[in-house]
CSV table of C-alpha atoms in Angstrom, one decimal:
chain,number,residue,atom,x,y,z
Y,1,UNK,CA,0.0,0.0,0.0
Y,2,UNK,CA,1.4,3.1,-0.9
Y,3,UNK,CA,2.6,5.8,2.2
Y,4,UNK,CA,0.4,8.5,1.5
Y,5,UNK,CA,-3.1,6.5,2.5
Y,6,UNK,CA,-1.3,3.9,4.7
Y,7,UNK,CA,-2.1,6.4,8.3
Y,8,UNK,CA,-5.5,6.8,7.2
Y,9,UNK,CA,-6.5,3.3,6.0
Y,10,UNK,CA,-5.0,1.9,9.5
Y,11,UNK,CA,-7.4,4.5,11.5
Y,12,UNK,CA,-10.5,3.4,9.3
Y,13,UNK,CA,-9.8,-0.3,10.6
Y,14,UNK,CA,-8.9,0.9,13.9
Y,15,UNK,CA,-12.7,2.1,14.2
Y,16,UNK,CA,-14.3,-1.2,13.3
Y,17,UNK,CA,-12.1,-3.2,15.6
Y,18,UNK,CA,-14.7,-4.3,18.6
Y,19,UNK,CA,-12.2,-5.5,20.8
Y,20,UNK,CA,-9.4,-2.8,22.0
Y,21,UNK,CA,-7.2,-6.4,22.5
Y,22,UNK,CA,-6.7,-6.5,18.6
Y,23,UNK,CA,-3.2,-5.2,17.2
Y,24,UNK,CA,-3.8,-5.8,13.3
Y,25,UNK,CA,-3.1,-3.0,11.1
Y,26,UNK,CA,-3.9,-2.1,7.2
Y,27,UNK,CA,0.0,-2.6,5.8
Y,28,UNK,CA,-0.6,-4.8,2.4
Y,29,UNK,CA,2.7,-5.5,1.5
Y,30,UNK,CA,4.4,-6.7,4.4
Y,31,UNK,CA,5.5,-10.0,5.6
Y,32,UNK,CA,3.3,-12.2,7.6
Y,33,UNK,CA,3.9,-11.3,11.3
Y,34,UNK,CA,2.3,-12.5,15.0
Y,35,UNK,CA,2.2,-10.5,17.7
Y,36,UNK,CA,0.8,-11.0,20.9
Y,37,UNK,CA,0.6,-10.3,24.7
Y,38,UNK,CA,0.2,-11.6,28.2
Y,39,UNK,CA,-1.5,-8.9,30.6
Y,40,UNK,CA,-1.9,-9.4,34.7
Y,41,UNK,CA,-4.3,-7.1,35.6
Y,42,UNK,CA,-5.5,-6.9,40.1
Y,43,UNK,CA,-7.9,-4.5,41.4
Y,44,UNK,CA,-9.1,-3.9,44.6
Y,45,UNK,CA,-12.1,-2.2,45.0
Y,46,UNK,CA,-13.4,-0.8,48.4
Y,47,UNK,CA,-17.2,0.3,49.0
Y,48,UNK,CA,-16.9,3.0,51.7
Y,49,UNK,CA,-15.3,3.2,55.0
Y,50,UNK,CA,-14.5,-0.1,56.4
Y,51,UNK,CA,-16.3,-1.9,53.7
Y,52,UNK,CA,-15.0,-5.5,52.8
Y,53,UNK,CA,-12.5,-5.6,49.8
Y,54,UNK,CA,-13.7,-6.8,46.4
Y,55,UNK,CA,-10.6,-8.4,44.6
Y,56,UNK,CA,-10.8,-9.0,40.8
Y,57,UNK,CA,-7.7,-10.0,38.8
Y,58,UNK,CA,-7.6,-10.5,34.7
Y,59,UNK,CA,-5.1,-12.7,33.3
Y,60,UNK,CA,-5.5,-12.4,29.3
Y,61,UNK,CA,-3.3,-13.2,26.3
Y,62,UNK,CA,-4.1,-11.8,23.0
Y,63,UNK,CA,-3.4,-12.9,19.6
Y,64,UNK,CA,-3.1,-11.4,16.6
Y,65,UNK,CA,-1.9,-13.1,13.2
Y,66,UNK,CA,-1.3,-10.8,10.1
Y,67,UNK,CA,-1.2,-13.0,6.6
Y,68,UNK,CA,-0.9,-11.3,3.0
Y,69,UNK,CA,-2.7,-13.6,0.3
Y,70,UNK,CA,-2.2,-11.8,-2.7
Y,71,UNK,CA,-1.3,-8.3,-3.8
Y,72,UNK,CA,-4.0,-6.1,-1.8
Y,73,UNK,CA,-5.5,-9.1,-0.2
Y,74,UNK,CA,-5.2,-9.4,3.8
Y,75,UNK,CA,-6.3,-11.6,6.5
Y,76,UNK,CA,-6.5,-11.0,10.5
Y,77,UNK,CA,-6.8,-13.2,12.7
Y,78,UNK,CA,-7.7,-12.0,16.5
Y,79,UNK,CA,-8.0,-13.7,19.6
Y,80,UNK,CA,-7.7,-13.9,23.7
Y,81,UNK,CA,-7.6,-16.5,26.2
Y,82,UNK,CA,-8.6,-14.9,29.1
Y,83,UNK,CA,-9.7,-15.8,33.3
Y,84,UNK,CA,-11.4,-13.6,34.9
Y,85,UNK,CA,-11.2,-13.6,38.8
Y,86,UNK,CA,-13.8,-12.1,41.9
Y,87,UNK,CA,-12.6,-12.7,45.6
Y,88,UNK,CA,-15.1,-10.9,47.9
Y,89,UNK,CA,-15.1,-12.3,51.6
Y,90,UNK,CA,-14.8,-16.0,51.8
Y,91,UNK,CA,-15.9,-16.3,48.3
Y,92,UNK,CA,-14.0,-16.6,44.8
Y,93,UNK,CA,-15.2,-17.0,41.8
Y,94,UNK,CA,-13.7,-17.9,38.1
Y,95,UNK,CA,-14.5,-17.6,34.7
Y,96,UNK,CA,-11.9,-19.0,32.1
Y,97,UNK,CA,-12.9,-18.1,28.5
Y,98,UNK,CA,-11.2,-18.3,25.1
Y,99,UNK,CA,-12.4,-14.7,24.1
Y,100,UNK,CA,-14.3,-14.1,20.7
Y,101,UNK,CA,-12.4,-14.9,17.9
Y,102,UNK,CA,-12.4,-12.3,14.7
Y,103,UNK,CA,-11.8,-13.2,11.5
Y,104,UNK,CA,-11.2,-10.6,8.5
Y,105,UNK,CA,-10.6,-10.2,5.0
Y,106,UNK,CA,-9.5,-6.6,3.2
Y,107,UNK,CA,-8.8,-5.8,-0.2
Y,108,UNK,CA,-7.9,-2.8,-1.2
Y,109,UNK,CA,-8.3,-1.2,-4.7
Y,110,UNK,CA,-8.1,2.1,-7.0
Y,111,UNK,CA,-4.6,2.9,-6.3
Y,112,UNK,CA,-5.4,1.8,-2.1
Y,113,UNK,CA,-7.8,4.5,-2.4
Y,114,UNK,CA,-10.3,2.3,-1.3
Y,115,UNK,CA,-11.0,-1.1,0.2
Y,116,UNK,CA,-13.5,-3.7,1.7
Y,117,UNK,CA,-13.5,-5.9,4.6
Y,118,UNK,CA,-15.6,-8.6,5.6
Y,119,UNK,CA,-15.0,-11.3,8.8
Y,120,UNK,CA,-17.0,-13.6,11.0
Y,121,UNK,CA,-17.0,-13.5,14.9
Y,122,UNK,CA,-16.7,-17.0,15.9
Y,123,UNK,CA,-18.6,-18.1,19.5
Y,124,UNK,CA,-15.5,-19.0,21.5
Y,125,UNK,CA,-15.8,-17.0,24.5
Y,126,UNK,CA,-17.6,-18.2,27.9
Y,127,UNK,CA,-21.6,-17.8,28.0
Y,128,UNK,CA,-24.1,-20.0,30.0
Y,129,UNK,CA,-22.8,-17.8,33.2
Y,130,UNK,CA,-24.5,-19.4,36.7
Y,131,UNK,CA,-25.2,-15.9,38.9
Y,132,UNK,CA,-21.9,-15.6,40.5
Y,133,UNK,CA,-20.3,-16.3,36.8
Y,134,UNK,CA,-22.8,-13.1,35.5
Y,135,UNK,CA,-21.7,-11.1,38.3
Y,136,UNK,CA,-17.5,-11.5,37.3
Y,137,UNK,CA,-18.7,-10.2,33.4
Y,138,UNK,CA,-21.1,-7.3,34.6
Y,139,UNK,CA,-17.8,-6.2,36.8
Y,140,UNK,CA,-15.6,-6.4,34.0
Y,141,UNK,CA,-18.1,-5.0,31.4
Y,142,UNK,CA,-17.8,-1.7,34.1
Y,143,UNK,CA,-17.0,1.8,32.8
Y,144,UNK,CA,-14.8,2.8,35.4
Y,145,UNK,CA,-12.8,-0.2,35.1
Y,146,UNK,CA,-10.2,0.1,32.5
Y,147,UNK,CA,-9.7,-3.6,32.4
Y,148,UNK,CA,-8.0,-5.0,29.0
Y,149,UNK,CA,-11.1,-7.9,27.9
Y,150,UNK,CA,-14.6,-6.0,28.4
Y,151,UNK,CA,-16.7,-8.8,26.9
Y,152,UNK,CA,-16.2,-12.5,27.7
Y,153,UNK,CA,-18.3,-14.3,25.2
Y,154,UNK,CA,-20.9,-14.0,23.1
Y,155,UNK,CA,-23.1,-15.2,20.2
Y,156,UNK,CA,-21.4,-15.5,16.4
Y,157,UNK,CA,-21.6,-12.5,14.2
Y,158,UNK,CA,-20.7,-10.9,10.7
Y,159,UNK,CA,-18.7,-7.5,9.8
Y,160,UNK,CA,-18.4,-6.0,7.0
Y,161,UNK,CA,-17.0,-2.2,6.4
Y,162,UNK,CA,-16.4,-0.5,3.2
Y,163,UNK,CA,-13.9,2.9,3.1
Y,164,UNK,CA,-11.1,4.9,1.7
Y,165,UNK,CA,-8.9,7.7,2.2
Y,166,UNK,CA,-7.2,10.3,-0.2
Y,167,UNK,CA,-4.5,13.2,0.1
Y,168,UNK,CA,-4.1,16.9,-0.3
Y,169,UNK,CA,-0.8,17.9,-0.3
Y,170,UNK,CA,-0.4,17.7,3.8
Y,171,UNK,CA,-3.1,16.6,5.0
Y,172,UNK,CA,-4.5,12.8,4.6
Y,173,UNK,CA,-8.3,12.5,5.0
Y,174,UNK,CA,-10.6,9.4,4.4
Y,175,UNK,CA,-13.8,7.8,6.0
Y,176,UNK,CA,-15.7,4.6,6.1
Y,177,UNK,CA,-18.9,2.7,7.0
Y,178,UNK,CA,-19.0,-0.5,8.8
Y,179,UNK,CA,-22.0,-3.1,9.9
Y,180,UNK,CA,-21.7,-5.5,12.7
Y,181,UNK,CA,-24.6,-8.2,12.8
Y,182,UNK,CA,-24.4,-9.6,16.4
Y,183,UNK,CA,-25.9,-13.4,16.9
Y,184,UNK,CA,-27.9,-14.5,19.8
Y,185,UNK,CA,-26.5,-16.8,22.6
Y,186,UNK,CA,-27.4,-18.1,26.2
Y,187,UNK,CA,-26.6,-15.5,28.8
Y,188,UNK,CA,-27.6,-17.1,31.8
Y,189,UNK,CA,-27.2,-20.8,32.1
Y,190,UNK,CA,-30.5,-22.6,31.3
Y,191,UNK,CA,-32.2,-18.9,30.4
Y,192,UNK,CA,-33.4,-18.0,27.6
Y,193,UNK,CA,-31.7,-16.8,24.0
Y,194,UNK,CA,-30.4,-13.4,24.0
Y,195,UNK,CA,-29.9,-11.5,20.8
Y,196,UNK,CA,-27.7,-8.2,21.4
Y,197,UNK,CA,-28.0,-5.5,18.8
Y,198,UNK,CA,-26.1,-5.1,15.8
Y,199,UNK,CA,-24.0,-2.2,15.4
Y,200,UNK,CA,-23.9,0.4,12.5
Y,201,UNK,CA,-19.8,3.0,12.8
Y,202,UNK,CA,-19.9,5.7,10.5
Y,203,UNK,CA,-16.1,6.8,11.1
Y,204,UNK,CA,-13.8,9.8,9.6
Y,205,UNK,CA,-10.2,10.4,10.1
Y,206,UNK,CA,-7.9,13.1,9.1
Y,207,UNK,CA,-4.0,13.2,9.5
Y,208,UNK,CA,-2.2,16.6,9.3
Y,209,UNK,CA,1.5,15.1,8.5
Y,210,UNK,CA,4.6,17.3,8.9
Y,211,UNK,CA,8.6,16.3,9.0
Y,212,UNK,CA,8.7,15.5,12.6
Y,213,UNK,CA,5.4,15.9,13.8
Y,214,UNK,CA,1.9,14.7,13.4
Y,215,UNK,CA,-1.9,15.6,14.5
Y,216,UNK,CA,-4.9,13.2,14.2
Y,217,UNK,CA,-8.2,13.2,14.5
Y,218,UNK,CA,-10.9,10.4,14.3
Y,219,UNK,CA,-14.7,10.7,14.6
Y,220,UNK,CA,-17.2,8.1,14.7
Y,221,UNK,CA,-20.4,7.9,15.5
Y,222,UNK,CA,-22.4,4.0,16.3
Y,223,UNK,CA,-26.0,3.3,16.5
Y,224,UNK,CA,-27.2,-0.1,17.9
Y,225,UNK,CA,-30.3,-2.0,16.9
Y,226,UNK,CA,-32.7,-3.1,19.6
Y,227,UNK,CA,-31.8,-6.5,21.8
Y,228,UNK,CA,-34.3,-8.9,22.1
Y,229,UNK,CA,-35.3,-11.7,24.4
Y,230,UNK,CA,-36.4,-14.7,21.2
Y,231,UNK,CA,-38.6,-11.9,19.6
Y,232,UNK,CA,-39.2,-9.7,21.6
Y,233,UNK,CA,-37.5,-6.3,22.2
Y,234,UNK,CA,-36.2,-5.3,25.4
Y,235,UNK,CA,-33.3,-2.8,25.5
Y,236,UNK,CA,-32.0,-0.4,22.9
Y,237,UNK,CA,-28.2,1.3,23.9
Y,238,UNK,CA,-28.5,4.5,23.0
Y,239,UNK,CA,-25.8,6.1,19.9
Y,240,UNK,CA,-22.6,6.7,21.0
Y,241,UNK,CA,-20.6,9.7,19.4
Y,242,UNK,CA,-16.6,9.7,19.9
Y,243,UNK,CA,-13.5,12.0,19.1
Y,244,UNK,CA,-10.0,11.1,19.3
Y,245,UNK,CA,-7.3,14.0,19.1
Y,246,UNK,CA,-3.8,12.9,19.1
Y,247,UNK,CA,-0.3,14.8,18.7
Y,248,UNK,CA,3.0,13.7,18.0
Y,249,UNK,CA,6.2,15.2,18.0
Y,250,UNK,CA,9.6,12.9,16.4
Y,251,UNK,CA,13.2,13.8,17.8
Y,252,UNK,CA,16.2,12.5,17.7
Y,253,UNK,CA,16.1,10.1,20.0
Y,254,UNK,CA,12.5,9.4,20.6
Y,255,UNK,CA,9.1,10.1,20.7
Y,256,UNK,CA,6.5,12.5,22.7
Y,257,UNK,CA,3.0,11.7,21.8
Y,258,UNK,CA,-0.4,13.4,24.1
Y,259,UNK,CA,-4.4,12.0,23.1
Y,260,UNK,CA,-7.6,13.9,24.2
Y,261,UNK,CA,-10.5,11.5,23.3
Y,262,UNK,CA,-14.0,12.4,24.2
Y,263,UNK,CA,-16.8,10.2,24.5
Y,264,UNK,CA,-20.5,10.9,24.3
Y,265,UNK,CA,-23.5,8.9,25.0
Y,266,UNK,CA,-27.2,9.2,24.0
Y,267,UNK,CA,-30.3,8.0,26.3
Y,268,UNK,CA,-31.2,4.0,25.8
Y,269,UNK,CA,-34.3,2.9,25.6
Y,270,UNK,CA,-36.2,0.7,27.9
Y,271,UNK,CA,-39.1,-1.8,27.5
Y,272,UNK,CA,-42.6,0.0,28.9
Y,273,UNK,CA,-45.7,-2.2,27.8
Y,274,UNK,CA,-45.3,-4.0,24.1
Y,275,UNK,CA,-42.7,-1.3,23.3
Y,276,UNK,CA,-39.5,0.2,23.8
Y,277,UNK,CA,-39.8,4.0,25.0
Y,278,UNK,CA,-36.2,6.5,25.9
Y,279,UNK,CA,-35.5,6.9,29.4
Y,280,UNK,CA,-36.3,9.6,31.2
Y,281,UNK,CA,-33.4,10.1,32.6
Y,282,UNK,CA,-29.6,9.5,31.0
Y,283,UNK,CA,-27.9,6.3,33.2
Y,284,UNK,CA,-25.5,6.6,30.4
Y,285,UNK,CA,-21.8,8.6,31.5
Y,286,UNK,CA,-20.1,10.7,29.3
Y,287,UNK,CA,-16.6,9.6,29.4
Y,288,UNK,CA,-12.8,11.9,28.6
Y,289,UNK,CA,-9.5,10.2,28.8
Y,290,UNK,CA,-6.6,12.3,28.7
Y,291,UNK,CA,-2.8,10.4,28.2
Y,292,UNK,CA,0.4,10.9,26.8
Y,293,UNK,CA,3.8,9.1,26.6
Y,294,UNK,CA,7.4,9.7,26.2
Y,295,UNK,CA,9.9,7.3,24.8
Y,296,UNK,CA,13.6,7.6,24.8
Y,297,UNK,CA,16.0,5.6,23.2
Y,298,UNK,CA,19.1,4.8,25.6
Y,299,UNK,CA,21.1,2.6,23.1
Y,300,UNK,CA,20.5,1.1,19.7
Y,301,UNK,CA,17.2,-1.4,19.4
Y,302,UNK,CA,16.6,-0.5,23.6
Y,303,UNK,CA,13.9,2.1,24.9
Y,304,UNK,CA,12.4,3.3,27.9
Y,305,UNK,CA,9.1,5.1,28.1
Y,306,UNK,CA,6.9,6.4,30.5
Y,307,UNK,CA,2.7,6.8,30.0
Y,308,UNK,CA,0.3,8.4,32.0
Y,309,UNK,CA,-3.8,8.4,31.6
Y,310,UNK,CA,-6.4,10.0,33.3
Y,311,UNK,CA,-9.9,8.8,32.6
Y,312,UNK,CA,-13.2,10.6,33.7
Y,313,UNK,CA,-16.7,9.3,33.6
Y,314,UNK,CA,-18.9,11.4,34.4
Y,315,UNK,CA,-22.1,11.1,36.6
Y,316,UNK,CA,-25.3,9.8,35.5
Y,317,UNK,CA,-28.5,12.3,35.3
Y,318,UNK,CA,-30.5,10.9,37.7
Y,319,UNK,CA,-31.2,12.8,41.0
Y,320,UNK,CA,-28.4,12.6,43.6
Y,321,UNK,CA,-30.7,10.8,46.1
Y,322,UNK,CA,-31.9,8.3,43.5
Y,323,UNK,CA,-31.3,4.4,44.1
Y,324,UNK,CA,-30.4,4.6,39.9
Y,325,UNK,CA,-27.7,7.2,40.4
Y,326,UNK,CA,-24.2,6.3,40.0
Y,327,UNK,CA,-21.8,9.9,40.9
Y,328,UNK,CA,-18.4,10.4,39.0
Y,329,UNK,CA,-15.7,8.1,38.7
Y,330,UNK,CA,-12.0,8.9,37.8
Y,331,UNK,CA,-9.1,6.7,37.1
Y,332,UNK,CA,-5.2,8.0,37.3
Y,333,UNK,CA,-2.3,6.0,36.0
Y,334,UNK,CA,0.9,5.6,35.5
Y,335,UNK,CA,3.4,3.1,33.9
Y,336,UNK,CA,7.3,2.7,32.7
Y,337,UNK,CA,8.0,0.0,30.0
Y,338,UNK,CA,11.5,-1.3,28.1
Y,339,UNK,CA,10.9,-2.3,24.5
Y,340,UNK,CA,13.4,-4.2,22.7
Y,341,UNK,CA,13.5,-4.1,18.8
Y,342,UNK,CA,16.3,-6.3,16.5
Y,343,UNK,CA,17.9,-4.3,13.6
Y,344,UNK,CA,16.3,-6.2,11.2
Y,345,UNK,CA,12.8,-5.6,12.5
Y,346,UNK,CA,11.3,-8.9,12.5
Y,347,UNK,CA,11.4,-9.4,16.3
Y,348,UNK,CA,10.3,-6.8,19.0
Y,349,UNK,CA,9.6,-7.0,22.8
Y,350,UNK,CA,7.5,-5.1,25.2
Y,351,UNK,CA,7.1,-5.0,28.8
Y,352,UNK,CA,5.0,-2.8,30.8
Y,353,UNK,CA,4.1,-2.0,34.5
Y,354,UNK,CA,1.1,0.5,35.0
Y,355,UNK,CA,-0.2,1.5,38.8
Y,356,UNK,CA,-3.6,3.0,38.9
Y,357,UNK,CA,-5.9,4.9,41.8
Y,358,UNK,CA,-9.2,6.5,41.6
Y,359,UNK,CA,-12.7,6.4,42.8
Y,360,UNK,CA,-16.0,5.7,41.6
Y,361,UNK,CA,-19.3,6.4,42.7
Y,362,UNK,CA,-18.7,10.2,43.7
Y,363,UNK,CA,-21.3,11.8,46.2
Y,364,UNK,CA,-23.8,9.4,45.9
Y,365,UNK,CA,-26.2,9.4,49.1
Y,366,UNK,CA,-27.9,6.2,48.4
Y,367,UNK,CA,-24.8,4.1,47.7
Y,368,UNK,CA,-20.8,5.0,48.8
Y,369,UNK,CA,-18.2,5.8,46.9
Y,370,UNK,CA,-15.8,2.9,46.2
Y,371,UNK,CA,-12.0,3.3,46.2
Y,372,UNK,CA,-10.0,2.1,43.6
Y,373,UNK,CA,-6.2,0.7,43.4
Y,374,UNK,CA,-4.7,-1.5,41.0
Y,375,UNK,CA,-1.8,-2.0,39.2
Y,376,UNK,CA,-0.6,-4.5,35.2
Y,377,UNK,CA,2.0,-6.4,33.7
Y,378,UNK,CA,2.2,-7.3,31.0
Y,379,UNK,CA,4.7,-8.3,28.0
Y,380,UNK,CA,4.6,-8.5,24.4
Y,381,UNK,CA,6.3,-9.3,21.4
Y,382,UNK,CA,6.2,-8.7,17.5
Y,383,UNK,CA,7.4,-11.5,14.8
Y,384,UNK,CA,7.8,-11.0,10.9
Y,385,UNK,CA,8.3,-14.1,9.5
């Protein structure tokens, strides 16, 4: 694929990508390459003064295989074994799942101007959950958790996305549309079929390109069809609009990057009689991360870097004395990593360690707040074969 549309093409993807576990990219061309991950996540959650401790660790180790089939023909492949752990008093539960598996196709034609993708989500992850199972992947599945596999399982599925980018002089633009049909599966063991919406992303990007610096920006904007229940319709998520801004500045011997991303949610709507009718009030949060990173190389192939994130999620808009009312949650962190990459490029290594603190639940009078504390490890590795 030629340079020029490569940045764009890569962010289009990016968009469709359901999972933030997935590493492919857009780069026809290159060699096939695996790269994958093992991530130790513990949190400890505290409701309150003197409350008990609620422990939950994530262990997960994501897969993602890169195979050119033919000029401008790709194929991902995407995947995560995962377990999922809740201590809380003299209990513990586990939930040990393969992950849903993705598998894509993209070709790209008119000079990479444009392409098409289409891929199957295969039903490998855990469902049938018993109640203590359900509660682990409603924790998980928690905004103010910044855990790295949000969905355990689910039913099989069909994408399909459609796009293309283009360039004047500077700046590299480009947009795409992309269709998610979601399959139904058993939620609760022994309950009955669930069918969760499908998912319609209307995305743009634009990349403003300079010698040694860059600025992004990606919109998107998804609207979700209505869940049912066999036939019948009993929860519609509300659209969810999103902006990523991202700068980055090249020198000598590294890299300084910052990303503003806003996140903004619509009202879902609930099922009131024989029909679905929009919530009075929003239980949806609106949602801003703010990070950055430095990297510095210290010798040749070895560097060190340094993030930091700051995640907000707002409060909900019921009342404050409401049972329904969840206050606002934030999320700081911090983490150092070494990465390791050969001169030839086909092998690269990354570790990471990441502490985090925060607290969610914010002046709420009905419920109190809960304290947050966790920290991650995780390393990585690239392989061009």
């Amino acid at each position: 694929m030629t340079c020029r549309h490569l940045t764009i093409l890569v962010s289009l993807f990016l968009a469709l990508v359901m999972s933030p576990l997935a590493d492919a990219q857009i780069i026809y061309g290159s060699p096939p390459s695996i790269n994958g991950r093992i991530i130790f996540q513990h949190w400890k959650l505290t409701a309150g003064d003197g409350g008990k401790d609620t422990i939950l660790t994530q262990a997960v180790a994501p897969i993602s295989v890169f195979v050119p089939m033919a000029p401008h023909w790709e194929l991902h492949l995407n995947g995560a074994l995962s377990r999922s752990k809740l201590d809380y008093g003299n209990t513990a539960t586990n939930v040990s799942s393969l992950g849903l598996t993705t598998l894509r196709v993209f070709h790209s034609f008119s000079e990479d101007r444009l392409f098409v993708a289409a891929g199957v989500i295969l039903p490998t992850g855990k469902t049938g959950y018993n109640s203590t199972e359900a509660a682990v992947a409603q924790l998980v599945a928690d905004d103010y958790l910044n855990v790295p596999l949000k969905q355990l399982g689910g039913g099989v599925g069909l994408i399909l996305q459609v796009g293309g980018a283009s360039q004047y002089e500077w700046l590299l633009y480009g947009g795409s549309i992309g269709y998610t049909y979601a399959g139904s599966y058993t939620y609760l063991k022994n309950g009955d079929s669930y069918n969760p919406g499908d998912v319609i992303v209307v995305q743009g990007s634009a990349s403003a390109v300079g010698r040694m610096s860059s600025l992004d920006l990606d919109l998107s904007y998804k609207v979700y069809t209505a869940d049912k229940v066999g036939s019948e319709q009993i929860f519609k998520a509300g659209g969810i609009a999103s902006a990523v801004l991202t700068g980055k500045y090249n020198f000598h011997d590294g890299t300084i990057s910052a990303t503003l991303a806003e996140i903004l949610r619509s009202k879902n709507s609930l099922q009131f009689g024989d029909a679905l009718r929009t919530e009075d009030r929003q239980s949806n949060a609106n949602k801003t991360i703010l990070g950055g990173s430095a990297t510095y190389t210290f010798i040749p192939q070895w560097s060190f870097t340094m993030l930091t994130e700051y995640r907000l999620l707002a409060a909900n808009k019921y009342e404050i004395t409401s049972e329904k009312y969840f206050g606002k949650s934030d999320l700081f962190s911090f983490g150092v990593g070494i990465d390791y990459r050969d001169p030839s490029d086909r092998f690269a290594l990354t570790t990471r360690l990441v502490l985090s603190s925060g607290e969610a639940n914010k002046d709420a009078m009905q419920h109190p707040s809960i304290s947050i504390s966790a920290y991650e490890l995780s390393i990585g590795g690239r392989i061009r074969l």
